Amino acid sequence: MSNEEKFFEREKGILIVISGPSCAGKGTVCKIVRENRPEIRLSVSETTRSPRNYEVPGKDYFFVTKEAFEQRIEQGKYLEYATVYDNYYGTPKDYVENLLEEGYDVILEIDIQGAAKVRENYKEGIYIFIAPPSMKELRRRIEMRGTESAEQMEMRLSCAYDEMTNADDYSYIVINQDKNVAAHQVESIITAEKCRTERLKNKVNDILGR
Amino acid sequence: MSNEEKFFEREKGILIVISGPSCAGKGTVCKIVRENRPEIRLSVSETTRSPRNYEVPGKDYFFVTKEAFEQRIEQGKYLEYATVYDNYYGTPKDYVENLLEEGYDVILEIDIQGAAKVRENYKEGIYIFIAPPSMKELRRRIEMRGTESAEQMEMRLSCAYDEMTNADDYSYIVINQDKNVAAHQVESIITAEKCRTERLKNKVNDILGR
């Protein structure tokens, strides 16, 4: 193995997939983690919808044409993608893998369905499930958003209940009672994963000079 | 399952076994972890040697007779034990398991041979290997102790080299370049392990009310 290859193998970043039912607070938790650990990159999605006036291309989304997106689907260029209201949204495989190869850890905040698809394509990721402390509290948080009818809220809650049953598919569960405690737990998981023996084999060989 | 059983299963502590070559700094790292996380208990060994005048029974060691120790060996009462200069030293199984059942996390700081025996008896433990940043640095630390002849030092270094090859048996490796960074990594590993899905199944069932 050349020195360069060794360097890349040793230094490769980890993909941290953060998911959970809607209103469990995964966005807030990710925001705090990124403030505390600015060296971690956030995965940026591609979409075919038009940019909103406050959105920065390349930061909020990569904006692409429908034709380009569909071509990239056929080329297998997405870790996952979905259609929402006639627009595509997808996680670009090359973008994420380049960051990982460069040694950056990458957070991908994504819904349960998206996380399941990413897992099929990237088993080496760290899968963290953000759960609400109780269904009662989740209901309160959904009601707080207050933008939906009672019927829509019930549907959302029932959907969140179903999504909770996916927690078993994840390596870690972070119960989001307090957002700062939850963020600290996510940061600890990232630190711990970087200490896993299988990720440090090259470093041990370096220490032993072999 | 009765409520009481459920409580115990949910709240059981974790055994954190911290090992590594001598002079890698496991004692210093453990000390910092315990200062930062006073809720974590330290496993106390039993020994047949006489107490030194500064030692507190039940804190530094449990002091027992040779007869009692040998009887307890036969009864399988030790997670591991060893003989050093005609004296026995052992990790009492009941003491550790009672603390874990009461919900305390327990740190066991132990040499490589002892850790290997504990692993046979307690697979659910978290095994953390504290490594020096380089063999050169390890040599410096061994020389700093300065209590040994050149020959003894070479033997010690050669022994440490052999012990380093055991790192693969551990789940985590913490490279002790800076003692505070190393302690933070150990603390992160403990926090992360407490978020592992298999440890939180009951909590998820509670959230879902099932």
mmCIF file of C-alpha atoms in Angstrom, chain A residues 37 131-135 160-161 164-165 167-175 184-185 187-189 191-198 200-201 203-204 207-210, chain B residues 37 131-135 160-161 164-165 167-175 184-185 187-189 191-198 200-201 203-204 207-210:
data_model
loop_
_atom_site.group_PDB
_atom_site.id
_atom_site.type_symbol
_atom_site.label_atom_id
_atom_site.label_comp_id
_atom_site.label_asym_id
_atom_site.label_seq_id
_atom_site.Cartn_x
_atom_site.Cartn_y
_atom_site.Cartn_z
ATOM 1 C CA ARG A 37 -18.138 21.210 16.186
ATOM 2 C CA ALA A 131 -36.591 10.300 19.698
ATOM 3 C CA PRO A 132 -39.015 12.507 21.621
ATOM 4 C CA PRO A 133 -39.070 11.881 25.408
ATOM 5 C CA SER A 134 -42.748 10.810 25.152
ATOM 6 C CA MET A 135 -45.571 10.707 22.632
ATOM 7 C CA ALA A 160 -44.596 9.658 14.077
ATOM 8 C CA TYR A 161 -45.753 6.652 16.109
ATOM 9 C CA MET A 164 -40.752 5.400 16.200
ATOM 10 C CA THR A 165 -40.949 1.659 15.550
ATOM 11 C CA ALA A 167 -35.670 3.013 16.077
ATOM 12 C CA ASP A 168 -34.373 -0.581 16.224
ATOM 13 C CA ASP A 169 -32.685 -0.152 12.842
ATOM 14 C CA TYR A 170 -30.351 2.484 14.263
ATOM 15 C CA SER A 171 -27.102 1.956 16.191
ATOM 16 C CA TYR A 172 -27.864 4.753 18.640
ATOM 17 C CA ILE A 173 -30.944 6.401 20.091
ATOM 18 C CA VAL A 174 -30.769 9.911 21.520
ATOM 19 C CA ILE A 175 -33.819 10.866 23.547
ATOM 20 C CA HIS A 184 -23.846 16.501 23.716
ATOM 21 C CA GLN A 185 -24.837 12.857 23.305
ATOM 22 C CA GLU A 187 -21.128 14.738 19.851
ATOM 23 C CA SER A 188 -20.054 11.970 22.250
ATOM 24 C CA ILE A 189 -21.199 9.313 19.781
ATOM 25 C CA THR A 191 -16.027 11.138 19.345
ATOM 26 C CA ALA A 192 -16.519 7.532 20.496
ATOM 27 C CA GLU A 193 -16.926 6.201 16.966
ATOM 28 C CA LYS A 194 -13.618 7.794 16.018
ATOM 29 C CA CYS A 195 -12.004 5.716 18.807
ATOM 30 C CA ARG A 196 -13.369 2.398 17.501
ATOM 31 C CA THR A 197 -10.590 -0.142 17.077
ATOM 32 C CA GLU A 198 -11.452 -0.901 13.444
ATOM 33 C CA LEU A 200 -7.517 2.941 14.362
ATOM 34 C CA LYS A 201 -5.773 -0.180 13.057
ATOM 35 C CA LYS A 203 -2.615 4.204 13.782
ATOM 36 C CA VAL A 204 -1.711 1.231 16.012
ATOM 37 C CA ILE A 207 2.806 3.311 16.776
ATOM 38 C CA LEU A 208 4.319 -0.149 16.509
ATOM 39 C CA GLY A 209 6.300 0.951 13.440
ATOM 40 C CA ARG A 210 4.986 -1.905 11.305
ATOM 41 C CA ARG B 37 -17.840 11.940 36.411
ATOM 42 C CA ALA B 131 -2.247 3.362 23.980
ATOM 43 C CA PRO B 132 0.826 5.593 24.070
ATOM 44 C CA PRO B 133 1.146 7.997 21.108
ATOM 45 C CA SER B 134 4.404 6.270 20.073
ATOM 46 C CA MET B 135 6.832 3.661 21.364
ATOM 47 C CA ALA B 160 4.758 -3.116 26.325
ATOM 48 C CA TYR B 161 5.347 -3.770 22.625
ATOM 49 C CA MET B 164 0.237 -3.299 22.200
ATOM 50 C CA THR B 165 -0.534 -6.169 19.833
ATOM 51 C CA ALA B 167 -5.235 -3.689 21.071
ATOM 52 C CA ASP B 168 -7.336 -5.520 18.453
ATOM 53 C CA ASP B 169 -9.231 -7.370 21.204
ATOM 54 C CA TYR B 170 -10.704 -4.100 22.460
ATOM 55 C CA SER B 171 -13.745 -2.240 21.156
ATOM 56 C CA TYR B 172 -12.099 1.141 21.522
ATOM 57 C CA ILE B 173 -8.574 2.529 21.446
ATOM 58 C CA VAL B 174 -7.755 5.822 23.130
ATOM 59 C CA ILE B 175 -4.372 7.217 22.156
ATOM 60 C CA HIS B 184 -12.657 13.224 27.336
ATOM 61 C CA GLN B 185 -12.597 10.400 24.788
ATOM 62 C CA GLU B 187 -16.103 9.888 28.868
ATOM 63 C CA SER B 188 -17.540 10.194 25.349
ATOM 64 C CA ILE B 189 -17.323 6.425 24.893
ATOM 65 C CA THR B 191 -21.936 8.459 27.097
ATOM 66 C CA ALA B 192 -22.191 6.938 23.608
ATOM 67 C CA GLU B 193 -22.488 3.379 24.918
ATOM 68 C CA LYS B 194 -25.422 4.464 27.076
ATOM 69 C CA CYS B 195 -27.168 5.619 23.859
ATOM 70 C CA ARG B 196 -26.776 2.255 22.112
ATOM 71 C CA THR B 197 -30.099 1.006 20.792
ATOM 72 C CA GLU B 198 -29.864 -2.372 22.543
ATOM 73 C CA LEU B 200 -32.640 1.654 25.189
ATOM 74 C CA LYS B 201 -35.211 -0.855 23.918
ATOM 75 C CA LYS B 203 -37.152 3.190 27.020
ATOM 76 C CA VAL B 204 -38.485 3.187 23.453
ATOM 77 C CA ILE B 207 -42.259 6.141 24.969
ATOM 78 C CA LEU B 208 -44.576 4.126 22.743
ATOM 79 C CA GLY B 209 -46.574 3.011 25.791
ATOM 80 C CA ARG B 210 -46.200 -0.667 24.936
#
